[in-house]
Amino acid sequence: MRHRYSVLFFPLHVIIDFISLNVGFVGGYWIKFGNIEPVSRFPYESLWIAFNLVWLVEIVVFKPYIFPRQLFKLDHLLKKLVLLVGIHMAVIAIFWVAVKGFYYSREHLLITYVLFITLASLFRLGGLLFLREYRTRGYNNRRYAIAGYGKLATTIRGFYDAHPEMGFHFCGYFDEPTAENQAHLTASYAELQHHIQRNEIDCVYCCMPYVDNEQLRAIVDSAEPANYQVKLLIDFRGFLAKGTSMEYHDFLPVINVSSQMLLDFRINVLKRAFDVAFSTLALGFGSPLLLFVAAMTRATSKGPVLYAQERIGRGGKPFTIYKFRSMYINSESAGPLLSAGTGDNRITPWGRFMRQTRLDELPQFYNVLKGDMSVVGPRPERQFFIDQIVEVAPEYKDLFNVKPGITSIGQVKFGYAASIEEMVERLRYDLLYPKRRSFLYDMWIIVLTVRVMVQGRGK
């Protein structure tokens, strides 16, 4: 039977995680207080409900239980679990502040998350071992055929034969018969559709060197009505059309041309959720520091506390950025000028300290909440300087594909730029971000930024 019991995997995974979450919550309460009866009464009743609602929203938004079999590995499952728990903790922290729930036990929350991660990890390990054994024995199969016979075709078959735990069952080679390949073929292209229907094929791998465009178009056009996937197996890298996704079978790149949610969309949704949570916490818990910096800015030099300036954001769209004023007023009366670094006499003594510790950037968390910026991303520039940079380095326009950020790898590794040449030099770092962006990469940049702030090494 086709994918027997596969439909049960998703709800079973959801149920197990909810059981783990609630066992962790109740178990944490028992470990902390030695009694579980009060956990269902005020004030912990509302926290318990919030725990479940937040996890439910994460499931709906991020769809964490949908992934290809090639990624069904323990490290991938645990990374996704830790990521979801991190977001859950951030949202619960916001809830805590919103309801002023300072009567909640921090130890209880810590124990809850430790128990939840432990139980959920054990269930994932057990489920992984069970499914691998189950599929190795020939159950829960995905049937695949290969169009175009040659070296790549035998290589992909060899990959799945070497990994029976993935549960892929080979159903034949299809090509135009020749004297060289006829002994290996199951049938010709003319019989492929009939074979797909009769054997309930789930996926057809098309080996591009051996399948011409006409045959490929016929296979793709028939995919949706016949309910099978089409994947292109190629012998070169870098072929990625819009709306496709890449998989790797050992050293072989496989391009999936079936309709799937783009990875970029998932990254953007996750990044926006993190930006909102992080900025809310930063503005909430950092409000005493913000007030202190504002008071010092006002006391040490004449002029407004905040400095507003137009910058260019994602897609080339202008927006207003906010900073604590670090220069004397009317410093740019003669026109736009770049800062000359710590020796710039336009910078106030207090402003020099703010720049070294990055405190002048704190108001930009408001820009993040508005959606103009992200916590991590290439630093935005003024159009006046962008025009000059593009003349020297046209690749600067690639940065318009992502939101600008409060901090960036260029800001950490290079710092403020005092000339167009230095801007271009810093660009070498920032151009890495759109290609490498991920949650862990953002966390790494934030950690580096905090270190710069603590050490006062900003330049």
GROMACS .gro file of C-alpha atoms in nm, residues 59-223:
model
  165
   59ILE     CA    1   0.385   2.454   1.465
   60VAL     CA    2   0.143   2.645   1.243
   61VAL     CA    3   0.395   2.913   1.139
   62PHE     CA    4   0.718   2.714   1.101
   63LYS     CA    5   0.582   2.368   1.008
   64PRO     CA    6   0.873   2.201   1.190
   65TYR     CA    7   0.772   1.843   1.112
   66ILE     CA    8   0.789   1.870   0.733
   67PHE     CA    9   1.125   1.772   0.586
   68PRO     CA   10   1.258   1.540   0.314
   69ARG     CA   11   1.382   1.195   0.405
   70GLN     CA   12   1.737   1.292   0.315
   71LEU     CA   13   1.733   1.537   0.609
   72PHE     CA   14   1.578   1.291   0.854
   73LYS     CA   15   1.892   1.280   1.066
   74LEU     CA   16   1.945   1.326   1.437
   75ASP     CA   17   2.157   1.641   1.412
   76HIS     CA   18   1.900   1.808   1.186
   77LEU     CA   19   1.611   1.712   1.415
   78LEU     CA   20   1.789   1.834   1.729
   79LYS     CA   21   1.895   2.165   1.570
   80LYS     CA   22   1.536   2.234   1.470
   81LEU     CA   23   1.415   2.141   1.821
   82VAL     CA   24   1.666   2.373   1.991
   83LEU     CA   25   1.573   2.654   1.752
   84LEU     CA   26   1.201   2.616   1.826
   85VAL     CA   27   1.263   2.601   2.201
   86GLY     CA   28   1.473   2.918   2.177
   87ILE     CA   29   1.188   3.104   2.006
   88HIS     CA   30   0.943   2.960   2.260
   89MET     CA   31   1.156   3.091   2.547
   90ALA     CA   32   1.175   3.437   2.391
   91VAL     CA   33   0.797   3.461   2.348
   92ILE     CA   34   0.734   3.333   2.701
   93ALA     CA   35   0.976   3.599   2.830
   94ILE     CA   36   0.768   3.864   2.651
   95PHE     CA   37   0.452   3.716   2.805
   96TRP     CA   38   0.620   3.724   3.147
   97VAL     CA   39   0.697   4.096   3.109
   98ALA     CA   40   0.353   4.174   2.966
   99VAL     CA   41   0.163   4.018   3.257
  100LYS     CA   42   0.424   4.130   3.513
  101GLY     CA   43   0.454   3.769   3.622
  102PHE     CA   44   0.748   3.815   3.855
  103TYR     CA   45   0.586   3.563   4.091
  104TYR     CA   46   0.671   3.283   3.846
  105SER     CA   47   0.970   3.072   3.947
  106ARG     CA   48   1.271   3.103   3.718
  107GLU     CA   49   1.397   2.767   3.844
  108HIS     CA   50   1.066   2.608   3.741
  109LEU     CA   51   1.098   2.749   3.389
  110LEU     CA   52   1.457   2.629   3.360
  111ILE     CA   53   1.368   2.278   3.477
  112THR     CA   54   1.067   2.274   3.242
  113TYR     CA   55   1.278   2.349   2.935
  114VAL     CA   56   1.549   2.102   3.036
  115LEU     CA   57   1.289   1.827   3.079
  116PHE     CA   58   1.113   1.920   2.756
  117ILE     CA   59   1.432   1.920   2.547
  118THR     CA   60   1.541   1.590   2.707
  119LEU     CA   61   1.209   1.412   2.646
  120ALA     CA   62   1.163   1.552   2.296
  121SER     CA   63   1.520   1.456   2.204
  122LEU     CA   64   1.474   1.101   2.333
  123PHE     CA   65   1.149   1.062   2.137
  124ARG     CA   66   1.323   1.190   1.822
  125LEU     CA   67   1.610   0.948   1.870
  126GLY     CA   68   1.370   0.659   1.928
  127GLY     CA   69   1.155   0.756   1.630
  128LEU     CA   70   1.461   0.788   1.408
  129LEU     CA   71   1.591   0.444   1.503
  130PHE     CA   72   1.247   0.289   1.460
  131LEU     CA   73   1.186   0.444   1.117
  132ARG     CA   74   1.530   0.348   0.992
  133GLU     CA   75   1.475  -0.013   1.090
  134TYR     CA   76   1.117  -0.007   0.961
  135ARG     CA   77   1.222   0.129   0.622
  136THR     CA   78   1.524  -0.100   0.599
  137ARG     CA   79   1.284  -0.394   0.626
  138GLY     CA   80   1.098  -0.264   0.319
  139TYR     CA   81   0.805  -0.077   0.475
  140ASN     CA   82   0.699   0.287   0.422
  141ASN     CA   83   0.869   0.293   0.082
  142ARG     CA   84   0.893   0.574  -0.170
  143ARG     CA   85   0.909   0.435  -0.524
  144TYR     CA   86   1.132   0.606  -0.775
  145ALA     CA   87   1.221   0.565  -1.141
  146ILE     CA   88   1.513   0.709  -1.337
  147ALA     CA   89   1.473   0.871  -1.679
  148GLY     CA   90   1.792   0.866  -1.883
  149TYR     CA   91   2.042   0.583  -1.841
  150GLY     CA   92   2.409   0.658  -1.779
  151LYS     CA   93   2.671   0.708  -1.509
  152LEU     CA   94   2.462   0.952  -1.305
  153ALA     CA   95   2.163   0.717  -1.317
  154THR     CA   96   2.361   0.427  -1.172
  155THR     CA   97   2.515   0.659  -0.913
  156ILE     CA   98   2.182   0.776  -0.771
  157ARG     CA   99   2.057   0.419  -0.760
  158GLY     CA  100   2.377   0.317  -0.582
  159PHE     CA  101   2.322   0.594  -0.327
  160TYR     CA  102   1.977   0.468  -0.231
  161ASP     CA  103   2.089   0.105  -0.236
  162ALA     CA  104   2.361   0.200   0.013
  163HIS     CA  105   2.106   0.380   0.235
  164PRO     CA  106   1.806   0.146   0.272
  165GLU     CA  107   1.705   0.332   0.589
  166MET     CA  108   1.574   0.613   0.366
  167GLY     CA  109   1.310   0.379   0.229
  168PHE     CA  110   1.349   0.440  -0.146
  169HIS     CA  111   1.256   0.150  -0.377
  170PHE     CA  112   1.398   0.142  -0.731
  171CYS     CA  113   1.143   0.085  -1.009
  172GLY     CA  114   1.349   0.093  -1.326
  173TYR     CA  115   1.550   0.286  -1.585
  174PHE     CA  116   1.373   0.452  -1.879
  175ASP     CA  117   1.540   0.580  -2.195
  176GLU     CA  118   1.535   0.547  -2.572
  177PRO     CA  119   1.679   0.197  -2.636
  178THR     CA  120   2.022   0.173  -2.793
  179ALA     CA  121   2.268  -0.111  -2.838
  180GLU     CA  122   2.461   0.008  -2.532
  181ASN     CA  123   2.176   0.060  -2.282
  182GLN     CA  124   1.902  -0.178  -2.395
  183ALA     CA  125   2.006  -0.455  -2.155
  184HIS     CA  126   1.968  -0.221  -1.855
  185LEU     CA  127   1.636  -0.051  -1.941
  186THR     CA  128   1.300  -0.138  -1.794
  187ALA     CA  129   1.120   0.029  -2.084
  188SER     CA  130   1.133   0.323  -2.323
  189TYR     CA  131   1.002   0.677  -2.259
  190ALA     CA  132   0.680   0.584  -2.439
  191GLU     CA  133   0.593   0.341  -2.159
  192LEU     CA  134   0.705   0.561  -1.869
  193GLN     CA  135   0.363   0.712  -1.785
  194HIS     CA  136   0.194   0.374  -1.794
  195HIS     CA  137   0.465   0.236  -1.566
  196ILE     CA  138   0.420   0.530  -1.324
  197GLN     CA  139   0.046   0.468  -1.296
  198ARG     CA  140   0.073   0.093  -1.264
  199ASN     CA  141   0.349   0.096  -1.000
  200GLU     CA  142   0.241   0.415  -0.818
  201ILE     CA  143   0.576   0.588  -0.869
  202ASP     CA  144   0.640   0.875  -0.625
  203CYS     CA  145   0.941   1.037  -0.787
  204VAL     CA  146   1.115   1.045  -1.127
  205TYR     CA  147   1.482   1.140  -1.139
  206CYS     CA  148   1.573   1.296  -1.472
  207CYS     CA  149   1.941   1.272  -1.565
  208MET     CA  150   1.994   1.590  -1.760
  209PRO     CA  151   2.278   1.478  -1.988
  210TYR     CA  152   2.060   1.193  -2.117
  211VAL     CA  153   1.709   1.346  -2.121
  212ASP     CA  154   1.634   1.600  -2.394
  213ASN     CA  155   1.412   1.904  -2.335
  214GLU     CA  156   1.109   1.753  -2.507
  215GLN     CA  157   1.111   1.442  -2.291
  216LEU     CA  158   1.173   1.647  -1.976
  217ARG     CA  159   0.881   1.879  -2.056
  218ALA     CA  160   0.649   1.581  -2.103
  219ILE     CA  161   0.756   1.429  -1.769
  220VAL     CA  162   0.712   1.759  -1.581
  221ASP     CA  163   0.374   1.836  -1.742
  222SER     CA  164   0.240   1.497  -1.636
  223ALA     CA  165   0.371   1.518  -1.280
   0.00000   0.00000   0.00000
